[in-house]
Amino acid sequence: MKRRESLKALSLGSLGMAVLPATAAVAAPEVDKGKFTPGPGRTDAEIERDKKIHEQDFMTPHEMATIAVLSDIIVPADEKSGSATDAGVPDFIEFIAKDMPHYQLPIRGGIKWLDNYSRKLNGKNFKDTSAANQIVIVDTIAYPEEAAPEVSQGVAFFSMVRDLTLTGFYTTQIGFEDVEYKGNVPNMWDGVPQDVLDKYGFKYDPLYFENND
Amino acid sequence: MLDSFNIKKEKTTFDVVIVGSGAGGGMAAYQLAKAGAKVCLLEAGGYFDPADPKYITQLKNPWESPRRGASTPLRSFGDFDAAWGGWSLPDEPYKAMEGTDFWWFRSRMLGGRTNHWGRISLRFGPDDFKRGSLTGIGDDWPIGYEDIAPYYDKVDRLVGLFGTKEGIRNEPDGIYLPPPKPRLHELMIKKAAKEVGVPVIPSRMAMLTKPINDSRGACFYCGQCNRGCQAYADFSSSSVLCIPAVQTGNVTLINNAMVKEVHTDPVTGKATGVSYVNKIDLKDYEINAKIVVLAASTCESARILLNSKSSRHQNGLANSSGVVGKYLNDSTGAGRGAFVPALMDRKRYNEDGVGGMHVYTPWWLDNSKLDFPRGYHIEYSGGMGMPGFGFGMGMQGVQQHFPGNKRLGGYGAGLKEDVRRMYGAFVHMDGRGEPIPLESNYCEIDPDKVDKYGIPTLRFHYKWSENEVKQAKHMQDTFEEIIHEMGGIAIGDKPGADTNYGLAKPGQIIHEIGTVRMGNDPSKSALNKWQQAHDVKNLFVVDAAPFVSQGDKNVTWTILASSWRTSDYIIDQVKTNKL
């Protein structure tokens, strides 16, 4: 099973029957960096910098798997679009941690916090506990205003992963389709569609219909 | 004596050497080359052409950047922005003195910072040249609107911009292409602003809403002018001035040429050319020219002059007044965002439009009735823009403004639905105002530091005065009034006195001017009214360094007009043998 598929199986399982221990179904994923290709319009210095970042490793397979579970809890597949792992979010988060090193300690330490918390509750690391247990833990740290003071570090970590997951998801083709972004194509802007103008009670000033030649 | 082993001299003596290829240098190169002068154009960065596929980031998708367009130390405004470099260049340090602040944005590339600028193209009004005599604070320019108006007209025709004739006295009308229709949030802003007495008019920006010639296309509304336009449908100095200047056959463009100093003849005191370090081979080169034109940017031009010391010019060149480096001033800036519940659950359509606002607010009040002496304009943004790095972050801060009793944070399908609901429901307002130029705000040569090329670097001393802080306070009050009137919810706490009301740090608005000011009195100014050095008659400065003040008008259009005016003066002086 390829890594993405296995992670998907894991996350779909997470939402359904919470019976099998996740470890039994999933091999520890390898960090798959793929081949380095420079982005568009890069300067030589940028290519060199990005290549170096690409060649580094940051997250361990355990950390990648944990981020994959978390990101799919945050952005699961639904009737409109796919999940965070469908959109490659764990690889994105791994890149960002290398590109913006201030994320490294909070991610690494946050995962440790999560595993410690999970082991206290049920004796297993977060990713290895049942999906039902994972949701119990997430519920305690996913709502900043309601969370107990003793889990505040977990709340901060979860909020950070939520931020990175949403950004990582919505900046992909899957995310564009989910939010129905219609732009980034050559077009002729001729104003707000008439039905929208009508709905909001606007009409254009006559100056926009004058010939300025 | 110069070491002839290490210095390479060009054999040619050029008619003109121009340092810098941004708005000022590009315009001078274009005008002088068209008039037949043999021009050497020196640019401290690499070659750039917005239409060459190897540079193109326009129309790329966020996933083509591994960081989804986030900024890096090598590109401060993100992977897709056209401006190379930014707030810090690893090989070219600078510093601000303790207790003061200055942020210096540099873009080393053909066209400089015009490749990513906002294209907001405002003429100064008649009053903007006479603030000193009108208000008793600040100084007058040695020229008036009538001197530069013909050149604004010429720039309008050559470069092109859209806008509308409004007949506002201190916001002079230009020669305009049709403006784009406002987006939905802009219609809402206009309606709300009108209710609270704030005018909103079509913006004036340098995009071609209609083609103006055969070499440039028309805008195709991708909203990405800051990435550079492969159709040349907006103004950047690279596409509109430098490349056409080179095509005349009269321009020798040398890239990666980091100019160190202007050379002068010890007997006559006249400029004889410049020397530069080639950033690739790190060797020194000399260019001889009959006329030297600096357009290296406000701070860089001052740096070159201050570094051009000789026995005859001990304070640096063109600096017998001691004024070079002083009166450095940047626009004020403060902003506020808002969430607009009426824009939730919007119908989706492409509203990218031009790269920036379709409407704006020119200054509308009388400062004699206010507690601060200068005005500001307001820029607006918002709508269903392209998601990039940062999209979806801080959802708990957005959810608190959703109608009903909403749990903040969360995860899962409900969170995805919240993102869809809030998409496109934000607006942002930014004030850009006129500061009072002060002698005590300045840059000078750092006695202890050099850059990688051995060139002494700059250090800055800059503090805002009460005038700018009070102006920022007024901006914040105005933003809230408009936001409340449109049923919006201002985001975060209102910036207060502890943050100078959100006033941006000096330099952060990237509108810095004033370090080589012009004036009629050689004891108080470095340049005369033609941007010609009082001390060295074949030396000119054509970026924003000569400007006495900046109005609340982004200065690029005035740099273009002023550089063209100086170019015409140079041509006239050469023809009449006065140089």
PDB file of N, CA and C in Angstrom, chain B residues 129-140:
ATOM      1  N   PHE B 129       3.334  71.145  -3.600  1.00  0.00           N
ATOM      2  CA  PHE B 129       4.648  71.744  -3.848  1.00  0.00           C
ATOM      3  C   PHE B 129       4.898  72.957  -2.939  1.00  0.00           C
ATOM      4  N   LYS B 130       3.866  73.344  -2.190  1.00  0.00           N
ATOM      5  CA  LYS B 130       3.966  74.609  -1.445  1.00  0.00           C
ATOM      6  C   LYS B 130       3.551  74.452   0.012  1.00  0.00           C
ATOM      7  N   ARG B 131       3.762  73.294   0.574  1.00  0.00           N
ATOM      8  CA  ARG B 131       3.298  73.053   1.942  1.00  0.00           C
ATOM      9  C   ARG B 131       3.973  73.965   2.953  1.00  0.00           C
ATOM     10  N   GLY B 132       5.234  74.281   2.717  1.00  0.00           N
ATOM     11  CA  GLY B 132       5.937  75.140   3.668  1.00  0.00           C
ATOM     12  C   GLY B 132       5.248  76.488   3.797  1.00  0.00           C
ATOM     13  N   SER B 133       5.058  77.163   2.666  1.00  0.00           N
ATOM     14  CA  SER B 133       4.458  78.495   2.744  1.00  0.00           C
ATOM     15  C   SER B 133       2.970  78.426   3.088  1.00  0.00           C
ATOM     16  N   LEU B 134       2.295  77.350   2.732  1.00  0.00           N
ATOM     17  CA  LEU B 134       0.859  77.257   3.037  1.00  0.00           C
ATOM     18  C   LEU B 134       0.600  76.979   4.515  1.00  0.00           C
ATOM     19  N   THR B 135       1.505  76.253   5.163  1.00  0.00           N
ATOM     20  CA  THR B 135       1.215  75.808   6.536  1.00  0.00           C
ATOM     21  C   THR B 135       2.234  76.263   7.564  1.00  0.00           C
ATOM     22  N   GLY B 136       3.370  76.803   7.125  1.00  0.00           N
ATOM     23  CA  GLY B 136       4.385  77.232   8.083  1.00  0.00           C
ATOM     24  C   GLY B 136       5.211  76.094   8.659  1.00  0.00           C
ATOM     25  N   ILE B 137       4.979  74.903   8.168  1.00  0.00           N
ATOM     26  CA  ILE B 137       5.798  73.767   8.613  1.00  0.00           C
ATOM     27  C   ILE B 137       6.228  72.987   7.373  1.00  0.00           C
ATOM     28  N   GLY B 138       7.512  72.612   7.344  1.00  0.00           N
ATOM     29  CA  GLY B 138       8.038  71.968   6.139  1.00  0.00           C
ATOM     30  C   GLY B 138       8.547  73.005   5.150  1.00  0.00           C
ATOM     31  N   ASP B 139       8.880  72.558   3.947  1.00  0.00           N
ATOM     32  CA  ASP B 139       9.479  73.443   2.954  1.00  0.00           C
ATOM     33  C   ASP B 139       8.747  73.373   1.624  1.00  0.00           C
ATOM     34  N   ASP B 140       8.861  74.440   0.848  1.00  0.00           N
ATOM     35  CA  ASP B 140       8.342  74.460  -0.520  1.00  0.00           C
ATOM     36  C   ASP B 140       9.335  73.789  -1.463  1.00  0.00           C
TER      37      ASP B 140
END
